[in-house]
mmCIF file of C-alpha atoms in Angstrom:
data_model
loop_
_atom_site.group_PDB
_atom_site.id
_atom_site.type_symbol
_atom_site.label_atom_id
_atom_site.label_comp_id
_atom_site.label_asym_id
_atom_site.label_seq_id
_atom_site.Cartn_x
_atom_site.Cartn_y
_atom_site.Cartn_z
ATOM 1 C CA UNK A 221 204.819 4.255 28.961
ATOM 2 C CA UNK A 222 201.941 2.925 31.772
ATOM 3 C CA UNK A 223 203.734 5.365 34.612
ATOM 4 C CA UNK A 224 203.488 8.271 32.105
ATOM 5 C CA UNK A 225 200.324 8.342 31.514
ATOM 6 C CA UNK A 226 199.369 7.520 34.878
ATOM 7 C CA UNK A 227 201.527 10.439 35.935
ATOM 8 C CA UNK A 228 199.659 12.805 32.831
ATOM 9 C CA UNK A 229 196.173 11.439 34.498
ATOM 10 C CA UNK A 230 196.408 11.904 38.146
ATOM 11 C CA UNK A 231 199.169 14.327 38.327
ATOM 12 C CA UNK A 232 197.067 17.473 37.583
ATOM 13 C CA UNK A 233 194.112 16.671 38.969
ATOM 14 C CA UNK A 234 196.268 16.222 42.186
ATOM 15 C CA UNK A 235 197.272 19.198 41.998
ATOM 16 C CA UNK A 236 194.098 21.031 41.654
ATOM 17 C CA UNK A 237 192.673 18.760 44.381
ATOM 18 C CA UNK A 238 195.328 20.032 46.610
ATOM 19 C CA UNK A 239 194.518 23.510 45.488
ATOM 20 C CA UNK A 240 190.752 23.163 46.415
ATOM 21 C CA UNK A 241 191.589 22.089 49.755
ATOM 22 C CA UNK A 242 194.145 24.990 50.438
ATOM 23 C CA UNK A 243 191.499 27.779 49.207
ATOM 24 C CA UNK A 244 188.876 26.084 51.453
ATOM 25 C CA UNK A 245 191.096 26.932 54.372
ATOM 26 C CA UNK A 246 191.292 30.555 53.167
ATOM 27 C CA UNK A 247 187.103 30.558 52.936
ATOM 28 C CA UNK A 248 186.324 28.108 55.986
ATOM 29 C CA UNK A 249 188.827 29.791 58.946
ATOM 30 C CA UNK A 250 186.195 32.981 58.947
ATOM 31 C CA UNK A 251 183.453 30.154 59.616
ATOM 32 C CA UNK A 252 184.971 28.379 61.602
ATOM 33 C CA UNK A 253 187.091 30.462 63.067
ATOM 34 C CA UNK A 254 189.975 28.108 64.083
ATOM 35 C CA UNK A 255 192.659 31.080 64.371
ATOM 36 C CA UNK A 256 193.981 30.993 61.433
ATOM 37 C CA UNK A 257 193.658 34.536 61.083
ATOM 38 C CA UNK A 258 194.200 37.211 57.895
ATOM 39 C CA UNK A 259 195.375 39.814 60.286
ATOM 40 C CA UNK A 260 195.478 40.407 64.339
ATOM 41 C CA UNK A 261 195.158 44.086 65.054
ATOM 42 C CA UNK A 262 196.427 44.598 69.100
ATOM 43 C CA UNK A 263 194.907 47.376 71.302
ATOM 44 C CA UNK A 264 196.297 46.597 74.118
ATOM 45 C CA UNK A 265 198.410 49.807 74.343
ATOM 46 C CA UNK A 266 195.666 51.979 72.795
ATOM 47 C CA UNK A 267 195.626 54.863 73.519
ATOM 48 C CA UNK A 268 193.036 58.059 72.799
ATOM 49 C CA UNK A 269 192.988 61.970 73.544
ATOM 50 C CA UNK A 270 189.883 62.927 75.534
ATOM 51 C CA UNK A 271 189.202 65.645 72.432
ATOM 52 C CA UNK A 272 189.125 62.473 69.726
ATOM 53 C CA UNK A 273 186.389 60.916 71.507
ATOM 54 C CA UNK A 274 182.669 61.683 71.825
ATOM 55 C CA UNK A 275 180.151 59.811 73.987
ATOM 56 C CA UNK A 276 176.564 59.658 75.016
ATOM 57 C CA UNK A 277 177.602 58.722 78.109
ATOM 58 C CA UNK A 278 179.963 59.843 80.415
ATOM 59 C CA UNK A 279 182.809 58.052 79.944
ATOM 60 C CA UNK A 280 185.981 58.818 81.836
ATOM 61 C CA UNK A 281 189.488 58.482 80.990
ATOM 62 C CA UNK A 282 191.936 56.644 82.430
ATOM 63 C CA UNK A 283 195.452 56.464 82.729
ATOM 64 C CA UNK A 284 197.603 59.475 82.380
ATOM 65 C CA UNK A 285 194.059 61.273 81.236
ATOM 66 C CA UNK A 286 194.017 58.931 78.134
ATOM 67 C CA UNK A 287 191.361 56.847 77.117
ATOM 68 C CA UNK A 288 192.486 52.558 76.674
ATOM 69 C CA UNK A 289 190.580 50.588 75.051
ATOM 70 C CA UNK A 290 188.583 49.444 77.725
ATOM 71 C CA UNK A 291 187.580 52.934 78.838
ATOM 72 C CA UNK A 292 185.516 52.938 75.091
ATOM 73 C CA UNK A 293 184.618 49.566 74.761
ATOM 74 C CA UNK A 294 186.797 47.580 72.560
ATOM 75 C CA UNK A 295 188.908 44.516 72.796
ATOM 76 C CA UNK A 296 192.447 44.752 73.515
ATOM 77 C CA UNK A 297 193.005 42.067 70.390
ATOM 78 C CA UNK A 298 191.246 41.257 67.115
ATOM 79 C CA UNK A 299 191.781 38.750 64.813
ATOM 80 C CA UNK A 300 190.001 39.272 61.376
ATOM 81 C CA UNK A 301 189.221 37.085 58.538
ATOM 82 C CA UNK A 302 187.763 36.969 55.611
ATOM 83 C CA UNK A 303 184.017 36.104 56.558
ATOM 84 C CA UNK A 304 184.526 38.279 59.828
ATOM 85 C CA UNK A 305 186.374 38.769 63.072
ATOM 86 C CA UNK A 306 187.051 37.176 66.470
ATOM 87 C CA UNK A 307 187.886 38.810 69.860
ATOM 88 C CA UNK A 308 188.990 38.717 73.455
ATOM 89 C CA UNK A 309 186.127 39.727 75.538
ATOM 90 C CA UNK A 310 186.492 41.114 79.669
ATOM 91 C CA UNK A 311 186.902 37.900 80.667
ATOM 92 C CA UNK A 312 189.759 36.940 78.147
ATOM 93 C CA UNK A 313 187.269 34.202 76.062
ATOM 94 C CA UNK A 314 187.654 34.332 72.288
ATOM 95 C CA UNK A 315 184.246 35.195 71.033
ATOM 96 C CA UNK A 316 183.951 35.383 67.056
ATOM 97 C CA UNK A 317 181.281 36.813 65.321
ATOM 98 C CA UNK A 318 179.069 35.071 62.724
ATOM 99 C CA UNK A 319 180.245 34.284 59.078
ATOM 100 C CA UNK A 320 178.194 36.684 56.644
ATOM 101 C CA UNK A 321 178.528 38.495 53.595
ATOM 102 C CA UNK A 322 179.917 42.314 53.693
ATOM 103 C CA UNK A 323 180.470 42.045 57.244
ATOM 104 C CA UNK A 324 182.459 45.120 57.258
ATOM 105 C CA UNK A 325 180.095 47.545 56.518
ATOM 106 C CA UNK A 326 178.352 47.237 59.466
ATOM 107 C CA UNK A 327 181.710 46.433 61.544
ATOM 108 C CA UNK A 328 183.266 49.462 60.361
ATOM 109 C CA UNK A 329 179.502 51.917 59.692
ATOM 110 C CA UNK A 330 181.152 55.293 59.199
ATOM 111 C CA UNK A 331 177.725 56.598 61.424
ATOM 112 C CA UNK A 332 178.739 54.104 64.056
ATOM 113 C CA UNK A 333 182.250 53.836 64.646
ATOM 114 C CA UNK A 334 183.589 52.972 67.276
ATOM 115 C CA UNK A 335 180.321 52.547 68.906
ATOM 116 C CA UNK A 336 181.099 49.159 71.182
ATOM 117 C CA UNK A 337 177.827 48.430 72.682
ATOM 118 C CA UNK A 338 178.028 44.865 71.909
ATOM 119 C CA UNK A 339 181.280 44.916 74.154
ATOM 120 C CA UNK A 340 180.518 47.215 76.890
ATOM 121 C CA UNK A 341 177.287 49.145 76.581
ATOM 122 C CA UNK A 342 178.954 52.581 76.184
ATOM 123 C CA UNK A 343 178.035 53.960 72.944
ATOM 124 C CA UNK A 344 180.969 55.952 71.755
ATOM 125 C CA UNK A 345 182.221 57.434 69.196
ATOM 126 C CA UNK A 346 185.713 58.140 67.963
ATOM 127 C CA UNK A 347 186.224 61.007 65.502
ATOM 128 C CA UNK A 348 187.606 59.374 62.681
ATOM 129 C CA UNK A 349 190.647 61.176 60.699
ATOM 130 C CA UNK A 350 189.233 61.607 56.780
ATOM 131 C CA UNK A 351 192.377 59.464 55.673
ATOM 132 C CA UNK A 352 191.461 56.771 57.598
ATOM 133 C CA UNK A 353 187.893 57.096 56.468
ATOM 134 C CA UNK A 354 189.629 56.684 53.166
ATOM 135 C CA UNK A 355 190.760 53.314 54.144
ATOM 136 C CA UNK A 356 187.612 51.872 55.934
ATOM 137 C CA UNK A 357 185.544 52.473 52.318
ATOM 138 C CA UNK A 358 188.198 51.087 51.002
ATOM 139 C CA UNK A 359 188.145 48.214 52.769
ATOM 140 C CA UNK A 360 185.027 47.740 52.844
ATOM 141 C CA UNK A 361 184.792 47.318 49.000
ATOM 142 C CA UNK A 362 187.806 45.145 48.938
ATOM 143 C CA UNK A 363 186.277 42.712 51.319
ATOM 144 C CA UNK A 364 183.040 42.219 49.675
ATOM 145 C CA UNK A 365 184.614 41.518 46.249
ATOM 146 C CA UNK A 366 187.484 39.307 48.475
ATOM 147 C CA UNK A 367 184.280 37.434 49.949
ATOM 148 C CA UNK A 368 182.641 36.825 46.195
ATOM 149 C CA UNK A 369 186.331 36.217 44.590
ATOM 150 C CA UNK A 370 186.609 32.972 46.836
ATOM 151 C CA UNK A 371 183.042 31.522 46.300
ATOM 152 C CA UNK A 372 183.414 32.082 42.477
ATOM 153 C CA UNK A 373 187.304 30.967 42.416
ATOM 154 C CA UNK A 374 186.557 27.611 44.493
ATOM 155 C CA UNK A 375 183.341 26.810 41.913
ATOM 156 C CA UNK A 376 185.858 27.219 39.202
ATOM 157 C CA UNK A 377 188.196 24.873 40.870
ATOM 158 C CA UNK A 378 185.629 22.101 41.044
ATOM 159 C CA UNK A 379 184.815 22.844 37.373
ATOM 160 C CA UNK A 380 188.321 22.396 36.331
ATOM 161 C CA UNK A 381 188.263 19.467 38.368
ATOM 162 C CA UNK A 382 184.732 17.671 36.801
ATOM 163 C CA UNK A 383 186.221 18.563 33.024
ATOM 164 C CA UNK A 384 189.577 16.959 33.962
ATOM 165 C CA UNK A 385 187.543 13.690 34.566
ATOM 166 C CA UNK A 386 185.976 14.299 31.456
ATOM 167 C CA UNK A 387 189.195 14.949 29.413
ATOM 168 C CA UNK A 388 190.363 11.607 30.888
ATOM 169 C CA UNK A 389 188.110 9.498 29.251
ATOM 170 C CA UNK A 390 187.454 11.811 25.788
ATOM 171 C CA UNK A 391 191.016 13.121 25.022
ATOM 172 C CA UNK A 392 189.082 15.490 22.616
ATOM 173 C CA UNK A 393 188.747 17.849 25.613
ATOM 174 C CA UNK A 394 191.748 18.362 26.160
ATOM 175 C CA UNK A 395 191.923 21.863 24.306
ATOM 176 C CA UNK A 396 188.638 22.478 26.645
ATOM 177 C CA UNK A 397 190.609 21.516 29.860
ATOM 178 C CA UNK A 398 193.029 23.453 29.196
ATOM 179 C CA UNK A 399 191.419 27.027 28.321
ATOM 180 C CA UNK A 400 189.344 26.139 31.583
ATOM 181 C CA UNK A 401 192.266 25.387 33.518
ATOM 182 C CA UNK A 402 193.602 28.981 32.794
ATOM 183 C CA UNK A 403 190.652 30.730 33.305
ATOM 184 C CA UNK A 404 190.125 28.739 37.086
ATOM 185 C CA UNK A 405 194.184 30.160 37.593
ATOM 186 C CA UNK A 406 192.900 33.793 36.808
ATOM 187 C CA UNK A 407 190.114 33.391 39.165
ATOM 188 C CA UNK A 408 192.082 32.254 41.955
ATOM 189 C CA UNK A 409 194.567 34.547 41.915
ATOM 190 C CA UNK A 410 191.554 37.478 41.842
ATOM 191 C CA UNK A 411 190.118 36.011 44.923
ATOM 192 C CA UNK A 412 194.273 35.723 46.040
ATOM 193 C CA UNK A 413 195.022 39.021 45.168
ATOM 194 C CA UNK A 414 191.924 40.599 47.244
ATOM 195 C CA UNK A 415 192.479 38.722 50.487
ATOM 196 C CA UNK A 416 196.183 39.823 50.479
ATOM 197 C CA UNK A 417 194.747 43.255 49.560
ATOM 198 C CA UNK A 418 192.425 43.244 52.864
ATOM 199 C CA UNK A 419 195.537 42.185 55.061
ATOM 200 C CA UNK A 420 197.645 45.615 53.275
ATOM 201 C CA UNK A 421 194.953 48.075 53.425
ATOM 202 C CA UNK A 422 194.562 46.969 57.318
ATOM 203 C CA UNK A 423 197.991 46.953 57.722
ATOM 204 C CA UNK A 424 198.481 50.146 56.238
ATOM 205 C CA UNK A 425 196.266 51.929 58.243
ATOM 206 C CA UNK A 426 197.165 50.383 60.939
ATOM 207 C CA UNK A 427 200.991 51.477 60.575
ATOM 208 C CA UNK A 428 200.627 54.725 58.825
ATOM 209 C CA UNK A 429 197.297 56.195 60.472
ATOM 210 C CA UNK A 430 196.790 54.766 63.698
ATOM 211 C CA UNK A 431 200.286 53.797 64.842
ATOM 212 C CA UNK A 432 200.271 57.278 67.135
ATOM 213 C CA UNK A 433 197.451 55.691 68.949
ATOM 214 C CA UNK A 434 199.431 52.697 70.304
ATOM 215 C CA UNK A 435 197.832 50.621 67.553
ATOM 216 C CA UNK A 436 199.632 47.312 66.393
ATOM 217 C CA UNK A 437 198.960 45.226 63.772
ATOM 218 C CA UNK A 438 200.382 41.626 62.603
ATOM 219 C CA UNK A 439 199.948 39.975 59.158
ATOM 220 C CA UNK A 440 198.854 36.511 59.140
ATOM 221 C CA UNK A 441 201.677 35.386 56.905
ATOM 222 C CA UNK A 442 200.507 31.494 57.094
ATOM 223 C CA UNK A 443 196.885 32.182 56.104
ATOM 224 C CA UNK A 444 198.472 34.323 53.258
ATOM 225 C CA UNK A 445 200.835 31.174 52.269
ATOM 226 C CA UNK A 446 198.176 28.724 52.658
ATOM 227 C CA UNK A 447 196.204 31.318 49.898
ATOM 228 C CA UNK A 448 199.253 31.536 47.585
ATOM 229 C CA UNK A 449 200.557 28.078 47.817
ATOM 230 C CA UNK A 450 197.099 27.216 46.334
ATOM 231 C CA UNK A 451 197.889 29.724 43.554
ATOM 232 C CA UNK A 452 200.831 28.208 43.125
ATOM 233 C CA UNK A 453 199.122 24.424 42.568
ATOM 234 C CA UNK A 454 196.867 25.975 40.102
ATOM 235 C CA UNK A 455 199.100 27.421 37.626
ATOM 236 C CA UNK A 456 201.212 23.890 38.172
ATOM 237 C CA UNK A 457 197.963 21.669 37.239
ATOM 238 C CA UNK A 458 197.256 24.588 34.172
ATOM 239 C CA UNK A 459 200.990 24.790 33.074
ATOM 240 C CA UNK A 460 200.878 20.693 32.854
ATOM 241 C CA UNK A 461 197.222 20.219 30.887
ATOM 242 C CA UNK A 462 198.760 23.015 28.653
ATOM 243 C CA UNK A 463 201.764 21.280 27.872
ATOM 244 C CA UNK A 464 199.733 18.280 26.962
ATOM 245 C CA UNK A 465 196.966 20.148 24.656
ATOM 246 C CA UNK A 466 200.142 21.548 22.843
ATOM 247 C CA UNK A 467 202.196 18.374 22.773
ATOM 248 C CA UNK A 468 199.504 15.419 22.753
ATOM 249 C CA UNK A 469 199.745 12.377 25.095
ATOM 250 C CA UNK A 470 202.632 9.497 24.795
ATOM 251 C CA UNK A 471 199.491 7.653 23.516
ATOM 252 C CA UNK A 472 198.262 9.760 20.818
ATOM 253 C CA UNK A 473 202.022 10.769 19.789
ATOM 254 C CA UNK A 474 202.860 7.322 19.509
ATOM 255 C CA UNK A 475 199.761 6.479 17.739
ATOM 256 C CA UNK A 476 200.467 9.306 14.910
ATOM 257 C CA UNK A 477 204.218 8.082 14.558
ATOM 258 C CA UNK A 478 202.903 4.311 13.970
ATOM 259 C CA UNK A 479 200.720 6.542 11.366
ATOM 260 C CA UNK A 480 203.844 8.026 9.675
ATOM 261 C CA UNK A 481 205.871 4.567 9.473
ATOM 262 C CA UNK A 482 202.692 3.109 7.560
ATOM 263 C CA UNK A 483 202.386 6.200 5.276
ATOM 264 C CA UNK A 484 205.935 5.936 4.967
ATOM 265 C CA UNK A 485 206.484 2.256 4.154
ATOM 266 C CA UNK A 486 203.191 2.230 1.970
ATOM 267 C CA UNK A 487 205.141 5.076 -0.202
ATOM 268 C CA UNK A 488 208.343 3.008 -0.482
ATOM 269 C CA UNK A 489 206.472 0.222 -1.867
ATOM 270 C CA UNK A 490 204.091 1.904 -3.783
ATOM 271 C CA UNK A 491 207.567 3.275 -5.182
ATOM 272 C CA UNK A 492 209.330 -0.106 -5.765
ATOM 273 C CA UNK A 493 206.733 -1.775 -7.460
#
């Protein structure tokens, strides 16, 4: 009876302790930036039509008449994350930019893409097919709400957490616990749901759009399972305090059979006398 209610204390609130720390890797690795990235789009066999690109400056093509990446000012690799992106600069260091909210917009300004200046100086522009316009507002949106999805889902998590201490020592809350547990598992698998959403929209243009360009893309599956796996420990933890608002503890169900045997004996007397 002690190891099962140890197991109905601790178990759960393992679980969404071990859920915590997953979805802090999916929010920290954008500020820290310790390559664990969402997705890593390669441009290191870009290449661009002289009549797709536009320039201020007179930028010249290079091999085969085609413009590389170099020639306008972009990486040959990119790794992005949730709170931003990280690339190879000319001298092959990783550089990474600051962690801030809606970082795409101004990554991916429809009025200045492709300009590179930060890279190279050049400022150039690419003409942008209306499709894949499509996809950067698209994007855009997704990774703003992505961005607020984790904040809010990882506050729930420490919520759940705090009223699962509470429920400990007032089973009363139970009921509580449980209703909050839920609600934490629908949060997290919104803020889930978006950052997988960010890695298909990339993905998607990436294979469907800009493929013809030399464009290559790669999914981060192990940020992605990291995310999911703490999905998974959520709806474990909310499945388990569920079970036990339903069902009661070994305590309390022992305590209300104890009840019955009294009512019951007190009847048979009652009855023989």
């Amino acid at each position: 009876m002690g190891i099962s209610r140890i197991l109905m204390a601790t178990l759960p609130m393992a679980l969404i302790v071990c859920s915590t720390i997953l979805m802090l890797f999916t929010a920290l690795s954008g500020v820290s930036h310790n390559e664990l990235w969402l997705v890593k789009v390669d441009l290191a066999k870009l290449s661009i039509n002289p009549s797709d690109i536009s320039s201020n400056n007179h930028v010249t093509a290079g091999t085969n008449n085609k413009f590389i990446a170099a020639d306008i000012g972009l990486a040959d690799h990119y790794e992005v994350n949730v709170w931003g992106y990280c690339y190879q600069n000319k001298d092959g260091q990783r550089q990474c930019t600051k962690a801030r909210y809606d970082w795409a917009s101004s990554w991916l300004d429809r009025d200045a893409a492709g300009n590179a200046s930060d890279l190279s100086g050049a400022h150039v522009t690419v003409a942008v097919p209306k499709k894949v316009e499509n996809s950067l507002d698209l994007f855009r949106n997704i990774a703003k709400g992505a961005q607020v999805a984790v904040i809010v889902c990882l506050l729930a998590l420490g919520a759940t957490l705090l009223v699962g201490i509470l429920a400990h020592f007032r089973p009363s809350l139970s009921g509580a616990l449980s209703a909050v547990a839920w609600i934490t598992v629908i949060l997290v698998c919104a803020a889930a749901g978006l950052v997988s959403a960010m890695a298909a929209i990339i993905m998607d243009t990436i294979e469907n759009k800009a493929a013809g360009y030399g464009v290559v893309g790669s999914t981060g599956t192990t940020f992605l399972a990291i995310t999911w796996a703490g999905v998974g420990l959520a709806i474990a933890a909310a499945i388990f305090w569920l079970a036990v608002s339903c069902c009661g503890t070994p305590q309390r169900r022992s305590r209300d059979r104890r009840m019955g045997d009294k009512i019951y004996h007190g009847a048979g007397d009652s009855a023989a006398v």
